[in-house]
PDB file of C-alpha atoms in Angstrom:
ATOM      1  CA  UNK X 126     168.157 -85.453 186.280  1.00  0.00           C
ATOM      2  CA  UNK X 127     165.397 -83.671 188.088  1.00  0.00           C
ATOM      3  CA  UNK X 128     163.209 -85.109 190.845  1.00  0.00           C
ATOM      4  CA  UNK X 129     160.297 -85.813 188.459  1.00  0.00           C
ATOM      5  CA  UNK X 130     162.417 -88.019 186.200  1.00  0.00           C
ATOM      6  CA  UNK X 131     163.943 -89.878 189.139  1.00  0.00           C
ATOM      7  CA  UNK X 132     160.476 -90.487 190.576  1.00  0.00           C
ATOM      8  CA  UNK X 133     159.211 -91.716 187.186  1.00  0.00           C
ATOM      9  CA  UNK X 134     162.095 -94.209 186.870  1.00  0.00           C
ATOM     10  CA  UNK X 135     161.554 -95.366 190.458  1.00  0.00           C
ATOM     11  CA  UNK X 136     157.832 -95.910 189.839  1.00  0.00           C
ATOM     12  CA  UNK X 137     158.546 -97.832 186.628  1.00  0.00           C
ATOM     13  CA  UNK X 138     160.965-100.127 188.442  1.00  0.00           C
ATOM     14  CA  UNK X 139     158.608-100.503 191.417  1.00  0.00           C
ATOM     15  CA  UNK X 140     155.671-101.426 189.151  1.00  0.00           C
ATOM     16  CA  UNK X 141     157.897-103.840 187.227  1.00  0.00           C
ATOM     17  CA  UNK X 142     158.877-105.586 190.467  1.00  0.00           C
ATOM     18  CA  UNK X 143     155.195-105.879 191.382  1.00  0.00           C
ATOM     19  CA  UNK X 144     154.391-107.502 188.043  1.00  0.00           C
ATOM     20  CA  UNK X 145     157.401-109.817 188.412  1.00  0.00           C
ATOM     21  CA  UNK X 146     156.212-111.030 191.807  1.00  0.00           C
ATOM     22  CA  UNK X 147     152.583-111.363 190.718  1.00  0.00           C
ATOM     23  CA  UNK X 148     153.014-112.954 187.285  1.00  0.00           C
ATOM     24  CA  UNK X 149     156.639-114.089 187.061  1.00  0.00           C
ATOM     25  CA  UNK X 150     158.798-113.871 183.974  1.00  0.00           C
ATOM     26  CA  UNK X 151     155.906-114.507 181.619  1.00  0.00           C
ATOM     27  CA  UNK X 152     154.323-111.239 182.751  1.00  0.00           C
ATOM     28  CA  UNK X 153     157.358-109.118 183.490  1.00  0.00           C
ATOM     29  CA  UNK X 154     159.060-109.434 180.102  1.00  0.00           C
ATOM     30  CA  UNK X 155     156.114-108.042 178.107  1.00  0.00           C
ATOM     31  CA  UNK X 156     155.448-105.457 180.815  1.00  0.00           C
ATOM     32  CA  UNK X 157     159.096-104.401 180.820  1.00  0.00           C
ATOM     33  CA  UNK X 158     158.930-103.883 177.069  1.00  0.00           C
ATOM     34  CA  UNK X 159     155.813-101.743 177.521  1.00  0.00           C
ATOM     35  CA  UNK X 160     157.770 -99.643 180.018  1.00  0.00           C
ATOM     36  CA  UNK X 161     160.488 -99.190 177.336  1.00  0.00           C
ATOM     37  CA  UNK X 162     163.104-101.234 179.211  1.00  0.00           C
ATOM     38  CA  UNK X 163     165.492-103.143 176.976  1.00  0.00           C
ATOM     39  CA  UNK X 164     165.830-106.917 177.323  1.00  0.00           C
ATOM     40  CA  UNK X 165     169.093-106.710 179.265  1.00  0.00           C
ATOM     41  CA  UNK X 166     167.526-104.374 181.846  1.00  0.00           C
ATOM     42  CA  UNK X 167     164.503-106.647 182.138  1.00  0.00           C
ATOM     43  CA  UNK X 168     166.678-109.732 182.591  1.00  0.00           C
ATOM     44  CA  UNK X 169     168.836-108.065 185.262  1.00  0.00           C
ATOM     45  CA  UNK X 170     165.745-106.894 187.171  1.00  0.00           C
ATOM     46  CA  UNK X 171     164.203-110.386 186.947  1.00  0.00           C
ATOM     47  CA  UNK X 172     167.375-112.018 188.298  1.00  0.00           C
ATOM     48  CA  UNK X 173     167.607-109.502 191.167  1.00  0.00           C
ATOM     49  CA  UNK X 174     163.942-110.168 192.024  1.00  0.00           C
ATOM     50  CA  UNK X 175     164.551-113.934 191.930  1.00  0.00           C
ATOM     51  CA  UNK X 176     167.549-113.611 194.256  1.00  0.00           C
ATOM     52  CA  UNK X 177     165.558-111.607 196.800  1.00  0.00           C
ATOM     53  CA  UNK X 178     162.522-113.862 196.502  1.00  0.00           C
ATOM     54  CA  UNK X 179     164.582-117.023 196.974  1.00  0.00           C
ATOM     55  CA  UNK X 180     166.292-115.642 200.080  1.00  0.00           C
ATOM     56  CA  UNK X 181     162.947-114.630 201.533  1.00  0.00           C
ATOM     57  CA  UNK X 182     161.211-117.906 200.727  1.00  0.00           C
ATOM     58  CA  UNK X 183     163.939-120.232 201.993  1.00  0.00           C
ATOM     59  CA  UNK X 184     163.969-118.484 205.356  1.00  0.00           C
ATOM     60  CA  UNK X 185     160.200-118.036 205.510  1.00  0.00           C
ATOM     61  CA  UNK X 186     159.499-121.713 204.806  1.00  0.00           C
ATOM     62  CA  UNK X 187     161.832-122.869 207.542  1.00  0.00           C
ATOM     63  CA  UNK X 188     160.561-120.290 210.005  1.00  0.00           C
ATOM     64  CA  UNK X 189     156.882-120.973 209.369  1.00  0.00           C
ATOM     65  CA  UNK X 190     157.071-124.772 209.319  1.00  0.00           C
ATOM     66  CA  UNK X 191     159.159-124.868 212.491  1.00  0.00           C
ATOM     67  CA  UNK X 192     157.290-122.272 214.564  1.00  0.00           C
ATOM     68  CA  UNK X 193     153.628-122.208 213.543  1.00  0.00           C
ATOM     69  CA  UNK X 194     151.654-124.907 215.337  1.00  0.00           C
ATOM     70  CA  UNK X 195     149.470-126.422 212.619  1.00  0.00           C
ATOM     71  CA  UNK X 196     152.273-126.189 210.018  1.00  0.00           C
ATOM     72  CA  UNK X 197     154.664-127.935 212.396  1.00  0.00           C
ATOM     73  CA  UNK X 198     152.119-130.739 212.853  1.00  0.00           C
ATOM     74  CA  UNK X 199     151.633-130.957 209.086  1.00  0.00           C
ATOM     75  CA  UNK X 200     155.393-131.256 208.581  1.00  0.00           C
ATOM     76  CA  UNK X 201     155.616-134.055 211.153  1.00  0.00           C
ATOM     77  CA  UNK X 202     152.673-135.856 209.547  1.00  0.00           C
ATOM     78  CA  UNK X 203     154.248-135.634 206.114  1.00  0.00           C
ATOM     79  CA  UNK X 204     157.573-136.910 207.428  1.00  0.00           C
ATOM     80  CA  UNK X 205     155.873-139.882 209.089  1.00  0.00           C
ATOM     81  CA  UNK X 206     154.377-141.053 205.803  1.00  0.00           C
ATOM     82  CA  UNK X 207     157.706-141.865 204.122  1.00  0.00           C
ATOM     83  CA  UNK X 208     156.309-144.912 202.317  1.00  0.00           C
ATOM     84  CA  UNK X 209     153.553-142.842 200.709  1.00  0.00           C
ATOM     85  CA  UNK X 210     155.865-140.474 198.834  1.00  0.00           C
ATOM     86  CA  UNK X 211     154.774-139.719 195.312  1.00  0.00           C
ATOM     87  CA  UNK X 212     156.625-140.935 192.257  1.00  0.00           C
ATOM     88  CA  UNK X 213     157.537-137.328 191.495  1.00  0.00           C
ATOM     89  CA  UNK X 214     159.102-136.872 194.941  1.00  0.00           C
ATOM     90  CA  UNK X 215     161.091-140.088 194.537  1.00  0.00           C
ATOM     91  CA  UNK X 216     162.359-138.920 191.134  1.00  0.00           C
ATOM     92  CA  UNK X 217     163.354-135.579 192.630  1.00  0.00           C
ATOM     93  CA  UNK X 218     165.345-137.353 195.310  1.00  0.00           C
ATOM     94  CA  UNK X 219     167.025-139.437 192.605  1.00  0.00           C
ATOM     95  CA  UNK X 220     167.874-136.377 190.481  1.00  0.00           C
ATOM     96  CA  UNK X 221     168.920-134.372 193.532  1.00  0.00           C
ATOM     97  CA  UNK X 222     170.624-131.083 192.763  1.00  0.00           C
ATOM     98  CA  UNK X 223     170.004-131.337 189.016  1.00  0.00           C
ATOM     99  CA  UNK X 224     166.293-131.872 189.596  1.00  0.00           C
ATOM    100  CA  UNK X 225     166.112-128.705 191.676  1.00  0.00           C
ATOM    101  CA  UNK X 226     168.132-126.809 189.060  1.00  0.00           C
ATOM    102  CA  UNK X 227     165.799-127.806 186.228  1.00  0.00           C
ATOM    103  CA  UNK X 228     162.677-127.059 188.258  1.00  0.00           C
ATOM    104  CA  UNK X 229     163.993-123.563 188.985  1.00  0.00           C
ATOM    105  CA  UNK X 230     164.881-123.107 185.298  1.00  0.00           C
ATOM    106  CA  UNK X 231     161.518-124.162 183.841  1.00  0.00           C
ATOM    107  CA  UNK X 232     160.266-121.193 181.832  1.00  0.00           C
ATOM    108  CA  UNK X 233     156.558-121.318 182.618  1.00  0.00           C
ATOM    109  CA  UNK X 234     156.192-123.370 185.779  1.00  0.00           C
ATOM    110  CA  UNK X 235     159.484-123.058 187.600  1.00  0.00           C
ATOM    111  CA  UNK X 236     161.406-120.282 189.212  1.00  0.00           C
ATOM    112  CA  UNK X 237     162.213-119.088 192.694  1.00  0.00           C
ATOM    113  CA  UNK X 238     158.921-120.119 194.286  1.00  0.00           C
ATOM    114  CA  UNK X 239     158.863-123.657 192.894  1.00  0.00           C
ATOM    115  CA  UNK X 240     162.567-124.120 193.540  1.00  0.00           C
ATOM    116  CA  UNK X 241     162.317-122.940 197.139  1.00  0.00           C
ATOM    117  CA  UNK X 242     159.371-125.205 197.895  1.00  0.00           C
ATOM    118  CA  UNK X 243     161.087-128.212 196.338  1.00  0.00           C
ATOM    119  CA  UNK X 244     164.372-127.502 198.135  1.00  0.00           C
ATOM    120  CA  UNK X 245     162.575-127.246 201.457  1.00  0.00           C
ATOM    121  CA  UNK X 246     160.573-130.410 200.849  1.00  0.00           C
ATOM    122  CA  UNK X 247     163.775-132.292 199.987  1.00  0.00           C
ATOM    123  CA  UNK X 248     165.405-131.051 203.192  1.00  0.00           C
ATOM    124  CA  UNK X 249     168.294-129.346 201.399  1.00  0.00           C
ATOM    125  CA  UNK X 250     170.601-126.955 203.206  1.00  0.00           C
ATOM    126  CA  UNK X 251     169.604-123.343 202.542  1.00  0.00           C
ATOM    127  CA  UNK X 252     172.957-122.150 201.233  1.00  0.00           C
ATOM    128  CA  UNK X 253     173.312-124.986 198.745  1.00  0.00           C
ATOM    129  CA  UNK X 254     169.674-124.708 197.681  1.00  0.00           C
ATOM    130  CA  UNK X 255     170.000-120.939 197.220  1.00  0.00           C
ATOM    131  CA  UNK X 256     172.848-121.229 194.713  1.00  0.00           C
ATOM    132  CA  UNK X 257     171.195-124.067 192.792  1.00  0.00           C
ATOM    133  CA  UNK X 258     167.875-122.191 192.597  1.00  0.00           C
ATOM    134  CA  UNK X 259     169.554-118.959 191.489  1.00  0.00           C
ATOM    135  CA  UNK X 260     171.520-120.814 188.804  1.00  0.00           C
ATOM    136  CA  UNK X 261     168.236-122.286 187.561  1.00  0.00           C
ATOM    137  CA  UNK X 262     166.541-118.878 187.671  1.00  0.00           C
ATOM    138  CA  UNK X 263     169.384-117.366 185.653  1.00  0.00           C
ATOM    139  CA  UNK X 264     168.998-120.090 183.030  1.00  0.00           C
ATOM    140  CA  UNK X 265     165.230-119.479 182.988  1.00  0.00           C
ATOM    141  CA  UNK X 266     165.785-115.730 182.550  1.00  0.00           C
ATOM    142  CA  UNK X 267     168.231-116.400 179.705  1.00  0.00           C
ATOM    143  CA  UNK X 268     165.645-118.621 178.012  1.00  0.00           C
ATOM    144  CA  UNK X 269     163.142-115.762 178.235  1.00  0.00           C
ATOM    145  CA  UNK X 270     165.760-113.278 177.010  1.00  0.00           C
ATOM    146  CA  UNK X 271     166.524-115.402 173.958  1.00  0.00           C
ATOM    147  CA  UNK X 272     162.843-116.081 173.292  1.00  0.00           C
ATOM    148  CA  UNK X 273     161.915-112.409 173.417  1.00  0.00           C
ATOM    149  CA  UNK X 274     164.969-111.493 171.327  1.00  0.00           C
ATOM    150  CA  UNK X 275     163.725-113.860 168.645  1.00  0.00           C
ATOM    151  CA  UNK X 276     160.167-112.558 168.867  1.00  0.00           C
ATOM    152  CA  UNK X 277     161.357-108.959 168.613  1.00  0.00           C
ATOM    153  CA  UNK X 278     163.525-109.823 165.591  1.00  0.00           C
ATOM    154  CA  UNK X 279     160.562-111.442 163.849  1.00  0.00           C
ATOM    155  CA  UNK X 280     158.271-108.532 164.641  1.00  0.00           C
ATOM    156  CA  UNK X 281     161.122-106.143 163.793  1.00  0.00           C
ATOM    157  CA  UNK X 282     160.607-103.937 166.838  1.00  0.00           C
ATOM    158  CA  UNK X 283     163.524-101.878 168.079  1.00  0.00           C
TER     159      UNK X 283
END
């Protein structure tokens, strides 16, 4: 492989990662197909991006809410209003780990960002939350993989 081909592959992967972080799975699967990636390559790249994003977000949320003045005050204010928790928050507490898993797995509204925010708001330990979120993200990626496989079979694109 010459330098030009290596650079072209690198730029394709770099642009794919950008689309994944901007638009999520719903944008990266069609974009990956436009770049001539197969569905397995797209799914692997999506899962790698979700792993990195989850690690970053779990640490960033804790760091920012514990060290930035107005965010620290907001956190304390939210904690003090325990009786005003929403019905959704109470259901999440009831569902616990499974609730986080399903939020991370939701195809169009879930993922690493939603899962990380929910895990932080529930006060989960980072290590436990990381594995639950990644398991949900893998399920979400598999749902997209199967959906796009079906679409491509119907359209008969190879």
